[in-house]
XYZ file of C-alpha atoms in Angstrom:
635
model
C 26.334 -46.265 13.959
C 30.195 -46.788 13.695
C 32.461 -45.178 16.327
C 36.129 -44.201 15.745
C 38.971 -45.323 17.502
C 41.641 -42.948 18.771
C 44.569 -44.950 19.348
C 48.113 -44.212 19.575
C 49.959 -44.625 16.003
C 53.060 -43.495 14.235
C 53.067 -40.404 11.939
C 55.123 -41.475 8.906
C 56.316 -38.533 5.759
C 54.362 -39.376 2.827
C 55.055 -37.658 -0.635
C 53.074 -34.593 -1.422
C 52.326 -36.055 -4.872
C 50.621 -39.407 -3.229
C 48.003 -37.523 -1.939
C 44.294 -36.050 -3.158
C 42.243 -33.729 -1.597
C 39.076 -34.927 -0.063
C 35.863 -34.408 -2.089
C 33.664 -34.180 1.195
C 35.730 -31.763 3.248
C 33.382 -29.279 4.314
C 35.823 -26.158 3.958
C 35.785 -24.685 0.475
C 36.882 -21.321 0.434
C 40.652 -21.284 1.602
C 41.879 -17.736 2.137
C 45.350 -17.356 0.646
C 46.751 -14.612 3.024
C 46.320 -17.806 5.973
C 47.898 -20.359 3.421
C 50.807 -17.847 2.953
C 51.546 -17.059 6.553
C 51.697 -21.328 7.131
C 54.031 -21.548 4.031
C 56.603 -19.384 5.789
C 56.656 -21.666 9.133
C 56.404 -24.371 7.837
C 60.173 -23.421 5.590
C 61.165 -22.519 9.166
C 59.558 -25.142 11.541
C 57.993 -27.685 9.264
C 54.851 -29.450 9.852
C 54.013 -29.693 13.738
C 50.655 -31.571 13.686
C 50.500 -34.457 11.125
C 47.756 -34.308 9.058
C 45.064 -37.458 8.632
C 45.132 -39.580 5.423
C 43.152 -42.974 4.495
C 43.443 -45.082 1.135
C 42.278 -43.231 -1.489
C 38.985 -45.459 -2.443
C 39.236 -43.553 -6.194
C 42.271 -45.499 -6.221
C 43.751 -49.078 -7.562
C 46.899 -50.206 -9.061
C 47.669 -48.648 -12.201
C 45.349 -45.966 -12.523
C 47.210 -43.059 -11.976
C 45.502 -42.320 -8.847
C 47.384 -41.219 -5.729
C 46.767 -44.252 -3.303
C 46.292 -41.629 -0.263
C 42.886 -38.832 0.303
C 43.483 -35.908 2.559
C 40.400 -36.644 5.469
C 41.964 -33.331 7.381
C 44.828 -30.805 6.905
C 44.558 -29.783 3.547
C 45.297 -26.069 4.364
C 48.934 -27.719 5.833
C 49.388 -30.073 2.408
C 48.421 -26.740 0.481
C 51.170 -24.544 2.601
C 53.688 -27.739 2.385
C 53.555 -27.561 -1.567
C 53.430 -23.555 -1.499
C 57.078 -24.111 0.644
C 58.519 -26.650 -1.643
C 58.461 -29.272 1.124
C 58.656 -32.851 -0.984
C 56.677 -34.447 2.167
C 54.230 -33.845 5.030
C 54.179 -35.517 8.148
C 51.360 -37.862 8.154
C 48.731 -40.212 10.299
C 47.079 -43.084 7.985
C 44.030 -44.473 9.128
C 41.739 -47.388 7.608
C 38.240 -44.902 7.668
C 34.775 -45.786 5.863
C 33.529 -42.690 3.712
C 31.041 -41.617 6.471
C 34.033 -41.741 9.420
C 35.961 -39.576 7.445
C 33.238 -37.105 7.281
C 32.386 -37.335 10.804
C 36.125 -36.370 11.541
C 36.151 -33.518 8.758
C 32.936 -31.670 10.062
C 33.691 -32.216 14.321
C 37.687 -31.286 12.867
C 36.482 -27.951 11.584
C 32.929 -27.147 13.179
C 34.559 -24.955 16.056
C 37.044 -22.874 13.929
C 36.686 -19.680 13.359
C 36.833 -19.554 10.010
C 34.637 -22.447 8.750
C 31.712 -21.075 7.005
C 28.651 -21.286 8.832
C 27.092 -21.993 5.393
C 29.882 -25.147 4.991
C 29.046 -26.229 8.784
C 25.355 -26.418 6.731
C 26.363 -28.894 4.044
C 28.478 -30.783 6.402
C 26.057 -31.356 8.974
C 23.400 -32.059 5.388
C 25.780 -34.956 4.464
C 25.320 -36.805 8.126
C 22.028 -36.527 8.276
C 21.060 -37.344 4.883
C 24.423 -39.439 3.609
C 24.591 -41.274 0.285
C 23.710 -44.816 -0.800
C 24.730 -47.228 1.307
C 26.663 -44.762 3.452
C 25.738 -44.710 7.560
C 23.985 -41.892 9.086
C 22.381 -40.196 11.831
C 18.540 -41.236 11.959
C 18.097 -37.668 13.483
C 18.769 -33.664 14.511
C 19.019 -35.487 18.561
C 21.479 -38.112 18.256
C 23.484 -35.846 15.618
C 23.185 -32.514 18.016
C 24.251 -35.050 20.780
C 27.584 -36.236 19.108
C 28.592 -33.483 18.217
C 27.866 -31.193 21.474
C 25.605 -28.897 19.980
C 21.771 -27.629 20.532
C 19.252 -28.980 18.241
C 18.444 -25.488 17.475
C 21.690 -24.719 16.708
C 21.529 -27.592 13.722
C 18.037 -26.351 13.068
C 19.520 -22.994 12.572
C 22.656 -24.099 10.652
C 20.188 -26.562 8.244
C 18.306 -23.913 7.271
C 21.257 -21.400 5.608
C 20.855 -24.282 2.800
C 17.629 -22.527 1.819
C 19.249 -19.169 0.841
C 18.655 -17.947 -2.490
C 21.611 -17.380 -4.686
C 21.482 -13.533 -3.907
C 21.590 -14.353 -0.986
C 24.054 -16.993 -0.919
C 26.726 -14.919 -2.386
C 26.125 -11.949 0.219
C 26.376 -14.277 2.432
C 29.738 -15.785 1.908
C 31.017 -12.110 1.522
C 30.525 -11.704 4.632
C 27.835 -9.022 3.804
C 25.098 -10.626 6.204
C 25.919 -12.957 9.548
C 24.914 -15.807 10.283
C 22.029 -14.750 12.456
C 20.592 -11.999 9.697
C 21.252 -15.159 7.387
C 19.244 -17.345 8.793
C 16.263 -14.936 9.216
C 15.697 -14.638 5.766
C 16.943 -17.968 5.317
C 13.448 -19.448 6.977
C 11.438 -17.320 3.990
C 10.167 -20.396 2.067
C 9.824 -18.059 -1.431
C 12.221 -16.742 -3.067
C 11.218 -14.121 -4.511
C 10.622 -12.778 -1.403
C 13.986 -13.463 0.125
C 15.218 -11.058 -2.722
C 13.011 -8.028 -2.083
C 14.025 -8.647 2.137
C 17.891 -9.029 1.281
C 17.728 -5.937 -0.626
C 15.991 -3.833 2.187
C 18.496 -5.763 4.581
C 21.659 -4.654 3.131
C 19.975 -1.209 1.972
C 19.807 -0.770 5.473
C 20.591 2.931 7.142
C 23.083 5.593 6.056
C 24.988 2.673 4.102
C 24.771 0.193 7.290
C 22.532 -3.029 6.291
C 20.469 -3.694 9.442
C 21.228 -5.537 12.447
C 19.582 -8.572 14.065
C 17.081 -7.069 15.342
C 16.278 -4.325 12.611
C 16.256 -7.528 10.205
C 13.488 -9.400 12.171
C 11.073 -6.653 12.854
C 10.951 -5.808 9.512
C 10.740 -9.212 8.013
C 8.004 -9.704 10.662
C 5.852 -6.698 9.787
C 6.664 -6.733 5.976
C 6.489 -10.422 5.167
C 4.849 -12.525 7.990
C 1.049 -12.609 8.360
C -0.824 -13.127 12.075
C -2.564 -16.412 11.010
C -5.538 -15.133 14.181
C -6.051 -12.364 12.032
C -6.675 -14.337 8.381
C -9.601 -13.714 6.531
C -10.255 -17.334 6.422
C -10.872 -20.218 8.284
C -7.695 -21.459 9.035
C -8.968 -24.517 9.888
C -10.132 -25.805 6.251
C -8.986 -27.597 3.675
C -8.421 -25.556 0.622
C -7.502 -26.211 -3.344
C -3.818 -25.121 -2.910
C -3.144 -26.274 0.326
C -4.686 -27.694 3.696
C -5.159 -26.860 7.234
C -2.784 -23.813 8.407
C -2.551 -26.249 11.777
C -1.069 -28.654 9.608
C 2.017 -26.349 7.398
C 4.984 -26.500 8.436
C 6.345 -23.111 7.162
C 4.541 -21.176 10.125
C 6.629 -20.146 13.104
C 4.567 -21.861 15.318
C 5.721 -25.224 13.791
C 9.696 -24.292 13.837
C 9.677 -22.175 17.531
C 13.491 -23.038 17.381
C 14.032 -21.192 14.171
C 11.446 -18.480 14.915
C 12.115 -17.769 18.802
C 12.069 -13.981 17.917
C 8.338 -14.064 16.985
C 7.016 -13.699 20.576
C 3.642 -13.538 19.843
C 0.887 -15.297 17.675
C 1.596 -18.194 15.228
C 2.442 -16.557 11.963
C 2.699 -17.435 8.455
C 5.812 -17.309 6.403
C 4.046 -18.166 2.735
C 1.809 -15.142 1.245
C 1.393 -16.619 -1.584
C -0.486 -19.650 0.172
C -2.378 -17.021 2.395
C -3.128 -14.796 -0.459
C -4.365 -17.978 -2.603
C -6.588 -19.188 0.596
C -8.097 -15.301 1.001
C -8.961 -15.414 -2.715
C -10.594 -18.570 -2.565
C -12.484 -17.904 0.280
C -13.682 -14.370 -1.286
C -15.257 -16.078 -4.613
C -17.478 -18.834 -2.320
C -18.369 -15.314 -0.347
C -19.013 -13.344 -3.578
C -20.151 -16.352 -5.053
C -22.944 -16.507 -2.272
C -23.141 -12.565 -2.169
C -25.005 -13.006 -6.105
C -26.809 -16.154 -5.139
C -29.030 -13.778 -2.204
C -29.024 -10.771 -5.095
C -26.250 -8.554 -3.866
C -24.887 -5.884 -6.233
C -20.838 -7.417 -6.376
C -18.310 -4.464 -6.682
C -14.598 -5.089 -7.233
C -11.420 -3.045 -7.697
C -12.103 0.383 -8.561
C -15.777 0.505 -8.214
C -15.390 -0.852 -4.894
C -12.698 1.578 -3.864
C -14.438 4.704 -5.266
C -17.981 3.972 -3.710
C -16.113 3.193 -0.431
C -12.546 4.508 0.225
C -11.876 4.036 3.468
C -13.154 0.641 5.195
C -14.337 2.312 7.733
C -15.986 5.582 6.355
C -19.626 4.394 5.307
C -21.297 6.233 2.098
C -23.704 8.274 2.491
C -27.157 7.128 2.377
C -26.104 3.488 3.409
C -26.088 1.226 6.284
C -24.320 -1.448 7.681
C -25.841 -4.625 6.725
C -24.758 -6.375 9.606
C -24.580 -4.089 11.862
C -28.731 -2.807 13.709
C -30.147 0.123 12.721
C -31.452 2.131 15.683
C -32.467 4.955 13.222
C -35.048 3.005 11.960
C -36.069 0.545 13.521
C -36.728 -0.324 17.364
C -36.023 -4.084 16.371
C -32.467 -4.837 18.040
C -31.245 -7.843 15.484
C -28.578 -7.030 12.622
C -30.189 -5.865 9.530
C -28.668 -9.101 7.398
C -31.476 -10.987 10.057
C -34.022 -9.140 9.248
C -33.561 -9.130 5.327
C -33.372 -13.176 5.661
C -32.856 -14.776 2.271
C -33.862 -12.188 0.176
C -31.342 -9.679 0.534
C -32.150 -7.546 -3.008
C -30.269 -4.140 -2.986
C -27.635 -5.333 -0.383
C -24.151 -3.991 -1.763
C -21.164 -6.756 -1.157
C -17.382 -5.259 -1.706
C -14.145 -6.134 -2.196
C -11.862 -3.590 -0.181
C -8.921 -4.957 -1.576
C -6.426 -2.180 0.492
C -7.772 -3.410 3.767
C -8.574 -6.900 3.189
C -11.811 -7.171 4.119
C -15.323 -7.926 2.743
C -17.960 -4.921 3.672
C -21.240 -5.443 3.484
C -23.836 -2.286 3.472
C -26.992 -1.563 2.200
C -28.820 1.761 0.565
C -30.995 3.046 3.067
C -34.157 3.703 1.070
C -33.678 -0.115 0.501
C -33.406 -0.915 4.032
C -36.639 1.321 4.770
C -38.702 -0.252 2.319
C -38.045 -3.492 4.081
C -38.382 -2.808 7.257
C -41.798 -1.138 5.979
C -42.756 -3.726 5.170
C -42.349 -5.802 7.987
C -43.962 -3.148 10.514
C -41.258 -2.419 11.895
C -40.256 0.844 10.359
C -39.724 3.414 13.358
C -42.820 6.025 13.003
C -41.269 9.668 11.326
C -41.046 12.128 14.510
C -43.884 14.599 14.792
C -42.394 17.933 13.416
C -41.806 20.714 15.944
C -44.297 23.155 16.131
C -42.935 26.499 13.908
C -43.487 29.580 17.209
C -46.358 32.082 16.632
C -44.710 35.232 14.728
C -44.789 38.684 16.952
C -47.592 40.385 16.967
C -46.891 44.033 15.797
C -49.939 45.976 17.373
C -51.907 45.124 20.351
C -54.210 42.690 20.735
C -56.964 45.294 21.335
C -55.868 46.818 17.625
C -55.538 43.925 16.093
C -59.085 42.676 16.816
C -60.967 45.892 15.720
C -58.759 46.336 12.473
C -60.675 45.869 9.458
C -59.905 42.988 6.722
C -58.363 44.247 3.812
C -60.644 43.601 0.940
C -58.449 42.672 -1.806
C -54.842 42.101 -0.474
C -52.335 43.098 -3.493
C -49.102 40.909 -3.744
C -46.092 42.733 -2.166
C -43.731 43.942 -4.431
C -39.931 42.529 -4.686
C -37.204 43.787 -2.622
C -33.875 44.218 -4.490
C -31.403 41.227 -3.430
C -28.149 42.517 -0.866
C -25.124 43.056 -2.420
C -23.697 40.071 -1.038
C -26.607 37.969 -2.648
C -26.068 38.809 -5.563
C -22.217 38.743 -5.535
C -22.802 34.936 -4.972
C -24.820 34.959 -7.425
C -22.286 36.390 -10.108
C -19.871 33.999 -8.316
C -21.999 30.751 -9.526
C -22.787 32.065 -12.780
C -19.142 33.234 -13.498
C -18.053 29.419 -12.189
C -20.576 27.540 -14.670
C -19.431 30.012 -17.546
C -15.373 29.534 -16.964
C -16.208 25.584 -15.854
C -17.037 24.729 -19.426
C -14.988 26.593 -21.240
C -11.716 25.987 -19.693
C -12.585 22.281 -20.071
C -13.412 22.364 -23.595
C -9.619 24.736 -23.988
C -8.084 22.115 -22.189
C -9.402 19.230 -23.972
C -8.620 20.552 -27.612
C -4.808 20.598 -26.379
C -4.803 17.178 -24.810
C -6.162 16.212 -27.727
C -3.684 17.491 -29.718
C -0.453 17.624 -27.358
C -1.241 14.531 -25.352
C -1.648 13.965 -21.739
C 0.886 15.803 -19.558
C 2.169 13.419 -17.217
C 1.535 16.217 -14.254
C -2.110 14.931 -14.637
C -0.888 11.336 -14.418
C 1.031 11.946 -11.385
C -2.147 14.137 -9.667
C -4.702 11.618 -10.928
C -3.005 8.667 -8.346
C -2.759 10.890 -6.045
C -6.313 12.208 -5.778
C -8.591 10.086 -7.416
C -9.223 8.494 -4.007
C -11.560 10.633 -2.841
C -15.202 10.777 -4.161
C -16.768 13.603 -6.895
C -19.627 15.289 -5.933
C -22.752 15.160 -8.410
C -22.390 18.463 -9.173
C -18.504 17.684 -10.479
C -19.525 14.329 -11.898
C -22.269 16.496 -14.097
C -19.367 18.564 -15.224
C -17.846 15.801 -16.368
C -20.787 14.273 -18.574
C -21.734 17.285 -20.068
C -18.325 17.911 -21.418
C -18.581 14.797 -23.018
C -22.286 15.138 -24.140
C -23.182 11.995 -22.217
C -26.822 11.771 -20.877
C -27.115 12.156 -16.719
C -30.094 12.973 -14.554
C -30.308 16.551 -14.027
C -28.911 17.804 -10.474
C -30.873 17.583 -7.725
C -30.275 18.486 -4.190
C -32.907 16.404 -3.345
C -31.699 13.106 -4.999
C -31.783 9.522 -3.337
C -29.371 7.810 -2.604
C -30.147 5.325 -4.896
C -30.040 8.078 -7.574
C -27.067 8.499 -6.618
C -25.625 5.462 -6.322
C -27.312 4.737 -9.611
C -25.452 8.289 -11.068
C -21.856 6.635 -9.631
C -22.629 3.086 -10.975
C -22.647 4.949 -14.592
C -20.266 6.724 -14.365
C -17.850 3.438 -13.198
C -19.467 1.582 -16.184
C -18.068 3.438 -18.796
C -14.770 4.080 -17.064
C -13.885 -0.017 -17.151
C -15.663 -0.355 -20.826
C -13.036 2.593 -21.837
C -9.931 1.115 -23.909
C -8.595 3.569 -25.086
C -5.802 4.577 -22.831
C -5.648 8.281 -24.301
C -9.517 8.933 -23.475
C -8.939 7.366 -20.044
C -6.181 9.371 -19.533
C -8.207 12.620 -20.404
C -10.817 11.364 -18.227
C -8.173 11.262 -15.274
C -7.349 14.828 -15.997
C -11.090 15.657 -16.040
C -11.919 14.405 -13.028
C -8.823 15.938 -11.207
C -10.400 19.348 -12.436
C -14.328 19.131 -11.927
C -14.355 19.777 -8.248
C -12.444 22.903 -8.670
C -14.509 23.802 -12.031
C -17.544 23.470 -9.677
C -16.320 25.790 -7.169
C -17.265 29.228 -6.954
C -13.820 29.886 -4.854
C -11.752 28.763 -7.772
C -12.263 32.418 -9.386
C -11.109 34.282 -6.957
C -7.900 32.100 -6.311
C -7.477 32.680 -10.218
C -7.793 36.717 -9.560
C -5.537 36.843 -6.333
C -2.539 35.062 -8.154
C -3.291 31.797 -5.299
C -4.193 28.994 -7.392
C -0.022 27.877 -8.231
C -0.271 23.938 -7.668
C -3.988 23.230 -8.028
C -4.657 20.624 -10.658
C -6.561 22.787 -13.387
C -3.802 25.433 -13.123
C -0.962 22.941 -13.309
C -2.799 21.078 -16.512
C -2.845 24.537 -17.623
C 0.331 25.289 -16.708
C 1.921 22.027 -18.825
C -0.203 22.596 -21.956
C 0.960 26.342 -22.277
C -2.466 27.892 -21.744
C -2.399 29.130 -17.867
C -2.733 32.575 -19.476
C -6.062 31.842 -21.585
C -7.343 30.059 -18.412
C -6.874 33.451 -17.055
C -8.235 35.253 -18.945
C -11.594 32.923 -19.446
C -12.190 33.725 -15.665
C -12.151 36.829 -15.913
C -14.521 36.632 -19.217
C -17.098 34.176 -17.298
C -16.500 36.453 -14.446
C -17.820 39.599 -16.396
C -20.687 38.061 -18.145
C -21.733 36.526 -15.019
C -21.863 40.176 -13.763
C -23.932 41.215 -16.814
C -26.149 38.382 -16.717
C -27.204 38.666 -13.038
C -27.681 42.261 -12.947
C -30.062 42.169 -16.151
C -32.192 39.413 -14.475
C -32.176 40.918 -11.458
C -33.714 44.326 -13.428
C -36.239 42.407 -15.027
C -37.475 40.933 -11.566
C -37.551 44.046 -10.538
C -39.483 45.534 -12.998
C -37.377 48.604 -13.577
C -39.442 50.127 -10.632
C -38.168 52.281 -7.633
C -36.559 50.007 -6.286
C -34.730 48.940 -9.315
C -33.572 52.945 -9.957
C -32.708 52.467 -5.932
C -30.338 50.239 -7.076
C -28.809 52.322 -9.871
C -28.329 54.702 -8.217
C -26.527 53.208 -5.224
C -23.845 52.086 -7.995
C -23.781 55.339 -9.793
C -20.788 56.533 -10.463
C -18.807 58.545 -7.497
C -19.466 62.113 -7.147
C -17.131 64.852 -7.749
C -14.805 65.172 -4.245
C -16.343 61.527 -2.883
C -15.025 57.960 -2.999
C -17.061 55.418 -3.229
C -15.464 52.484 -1.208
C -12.512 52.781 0.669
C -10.441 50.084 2.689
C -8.828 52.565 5.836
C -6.505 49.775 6.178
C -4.491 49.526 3.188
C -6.056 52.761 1.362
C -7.332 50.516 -1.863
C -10.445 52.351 -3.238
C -13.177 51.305 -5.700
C -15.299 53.386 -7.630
C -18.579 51.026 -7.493
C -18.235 50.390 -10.932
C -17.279 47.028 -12.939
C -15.876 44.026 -11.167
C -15.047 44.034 -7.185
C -11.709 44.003 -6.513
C -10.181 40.929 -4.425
C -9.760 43.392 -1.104
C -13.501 44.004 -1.224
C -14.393 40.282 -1.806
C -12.530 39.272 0.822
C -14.041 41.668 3.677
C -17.580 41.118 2.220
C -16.948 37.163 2.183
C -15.766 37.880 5.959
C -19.007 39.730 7.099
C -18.743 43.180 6.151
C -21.043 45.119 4.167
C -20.284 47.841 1.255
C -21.564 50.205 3.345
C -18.563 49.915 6.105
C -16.581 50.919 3.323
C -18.550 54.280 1.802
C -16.338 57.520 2.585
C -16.503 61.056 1.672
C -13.131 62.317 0.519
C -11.387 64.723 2.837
């Protein structure tokens, strides 16, 4: 390592034409407003402080060369030829290529307005200089000469790894030095361009500051390596050990001394590539013990939430005090074969889950003795005697007991009733009206826009059987009673043909269906339909797009009616016609002469008994109250 020699020397004038500009000064950008304000003293004053030349080593007799380079003071030799000066006061000095750099960077490195990003290159060209050129053999002796930290040069080093984006914002003095060097450390660039555009998006116009900058870069691009899905410590296909990288903070702590916590990587696409990896040995494994796989949708619609289990499953590892008095994790138990076990990718979470069907789990553990014996079943109480004991024991056997005859159902029975029937009436047919103009209009992107945001939840059978039987596809009937494996047999259908389907206009349809089928299953939906209440529920707002809300309308109150019919002729038939049947009739006869029927004293609404219940009445009677709160003479 050379060392330069300060020695006292005369300053000689030396043409403006016989010198070049220097090819390694770090300063680039020269702002003209400075060069301007140094033209005008310098017409007044001249040049104070001589500027530094050496022999030009582009230069040699006859070339056309000028014999002297500029090491330091080209702003000066710019404002001298700006003033018209025909010379500039000069020091010449015999200086190898890597002295005059030296003296250009530790000339400029504590001005103001040096560049933090030229400081970069400058401090670049010691470390790593040319062929044949000296250099410093590292960050400590440089920091050392020049009087600066080593984190300083760490800091300073790594501006060279801006994007261009970046770059440019940068030297418009759109991000500082310490924002700068924060995104700076990202080792992809693709993500430094999604973080600089948050950055200077910032708040109310503002880009954020320091500190805004670095939590979000930390929560938004940096990923707690004692958290990974993997083991950290392997060797994988696209990289090795984590321990090992060099791009996580806990390798650089003087370019990461924000992150106070945890050792955390900086390269997702590494981490993502090691979590995928290490998911295809697991699922890979999963098939080998005869797990059922499920990825992407299937997974997410069987299992939204990571931790919400489905019903009629279990943990797989995880006991199961339910059934079974044996403490060990059910994934012990199973041992190698592990048939009916469910692996999933819950790719919003990150994690593998692993549960099993119940009825599974109890067939096993059956099998093994060590199914938990059913509870004995509590004893149903004696019904109330209604005579005495003395009575009861001298009354005589009746000989041939006849079958009691059927009471007539309550009114609020049998509004349910109509309310189920109306529901499986207007279900069908609003789907099949809705359908014929998707068909022919095309899907309305309202459906689009409801389908992503509620398709995360799950269908019940009941909607899922709406769905097949619109399209005529074959499904076991409904069953309250189902298993959960005939259930999760039912879903596993249903999934099947929704990633076989390739045509995007039937999927889309099938979006809007299932958007629909809960509310087309729902007894409720009819009366939100008559009470005007039903503005931004999916069916209403397909219905809405496609021009048909009114038909919609009016198919509820059709399904509602026939429902009415329907029930009330069934419910004469069970009857028989008999006594109590005319009981009935004549409880809904028409009002007499002077007498109303039903009449809400709040609001003064009256109904006559006849035809369809208005929504007042519904309301009470779905409340608690009976028709008979409501009969009053007239006055």
């Amino acid at each position: 390592m050379s060392t330069i020699e300060h020695k006292t020397e005369p300053a000689v004038y030396v043409p403006l034409g016989l010198i070049a500009p220097s090819p390694t000064n770090p300063r680039k950008r020269f702002k003209q407003a400075k060069i301007d304000e140094l033209a005008e003293s310098i017409k007044k004053h001249g040049v104070i402080q001589p500027v530094l030349l050496r022999r030009n080593p582009a230069w040699h007799d006859g070339n056309g060369q000028p014999p002297h380079e500029l090491v330091c003071g080209e702003r000066r030799w710019r404002a001298s030829k700006q003033a018209e000066k025909p010379t500039i006061l000069a020091l010449i000095r015999d200086l190898t290529d890597f002295e005059a750099l030296e003296i250009q960077l530790l000339e400029n490195i504590d001005r103001d307005d040096l560049h933090p990003l030229e400081e970069a290159e400058g401090l670049q060209k010691l470390l790593h200089p040319g062929e044949g050129m000296q250099g410093y053999a590292s960050v400590e002796e440089l920091a050392a000469k020049i009087g600066k930290s080593k984190r300083w040069i760490y800091l300073r080093l790594s501006l060279l790894n801006l994007c261009e984006p970046a770059r440019e914002a940068f030297l418009d003095d759109k991000l500082n030095a310490s924002v700068a060097g924060l995104i700076a450390r990202m080792p992809n660039e693709d993500q430094q361009r999604s973080a600089l555009k948050r950055i200077l998006e910032g708040f109310g116009g503002e880009p954020l500051s320091f500190r805004a900058s670095a939590e979000f870069l930390r929560k938004e691009f940096m990923l707690d390596l004692s958290l990974a899905p993997f083991d950290i410590r392997a060797v994988f296909q696209i990289a090795g050990p984590c321990s090992d990288c060099k791009k996580r903070s806990g390798a650089s702590p003087d370019l990461f001394d924000d992150v106070k916590q945890g050792d955390m990587c900086q390269d997702s696409a590494c981490f993502r590539a090691k979590q995928h990896e290490t998911w295809e040995l697991k699922f890979a494994e999963a098939e080998a013990a005869g797990h059922t796989v499920l990825r992407g949708v299937a997974a997410i619609t069987l299992m939204p939430k990571p931790t919400a289990l489905p019903n009629g499953h279990l943990w797989f590892d995880q006991p199961a005090p339910t059934l079974t008095a044996d403490k060990r994790i059910l994934s012990e138990i199973f041992g190698a074969k592990q048939r009916g076990v469910i692996t999933l990718e819950h790719g919003p979470s990150g994690q593998i889950l692993r549960i099993v069907p119940e009825t599974d789990a109890r067939k096993l553990l059956k099998s093994k003795n060590l199914l938990r014996p059913p509870a004995a079943p509590t004893p149903a109480p004696p019904p109330k005697p209604t005579l005495s004991d003395a009575a009861t024991a001298v009354q005589a056997p009746s000989s041939s007991a006849s079958p009691a005859a059927p009471q007539p159902r309550s009114e609020q029975t049998l509004a349910a009733m109509r309310g189920e029937r109306a529901c499986k009436l207007f279900g069908v047919r609003a789907q099949t009206l809705l359908l014929e103009r998707m068909n022919t209009q095309g899907l309305p992107l309202a459906a689009l826009r409801l389908a992503v945001a509620q398709l995360a939840g799950d269908l019940t059978y009941e909607a899922t059987a709406l769905i097949y039987r619109a399209h005529g596809w074959d499904i076991p009937p409904a069953n309250t009673f189902m298993s959960s494996a005939e259930r999760a047999k039912a879903e596993r259908d249903f999934l099947h043909r929704i990633v076989n389907m390739e045509d995007g206009r039937l999927l889309g349809t099938l979006l809007a269906q299932v958007l629909m089928a809960e509310e087309l299953t729902d007894p409720y939906t009819l009366e939100d339909i008559e009470a005007s209440n039903y503005d931004g529920e999916p069916t209403w707002t397909i219905a809405t797009e496609l021009g048909v809300a009114d038909q919609v309308a009016a198919l509820a109150a059709e399904a509602e009616k026939e429902a009415s019919s329907q029930i009330q002729a069934e419910e004469d038939e069970r009857l028989g016609k008999n006594a109590a049947g005319d009981a009935f009739a004549a409880a809904h006869a028409p009002a007499k002469p002077g007498q109303v029927k039903y009449r809400n004293a709040a609001t003064g609404e009256t109904w006559s008994g006849r035809g369809l219940q208005p929504a007042w009445l519904k309301a009470a009677i779905a409340a608690g109250a009976r028709l008979e709160d409501f009969t009053k003479e007239a006055a």
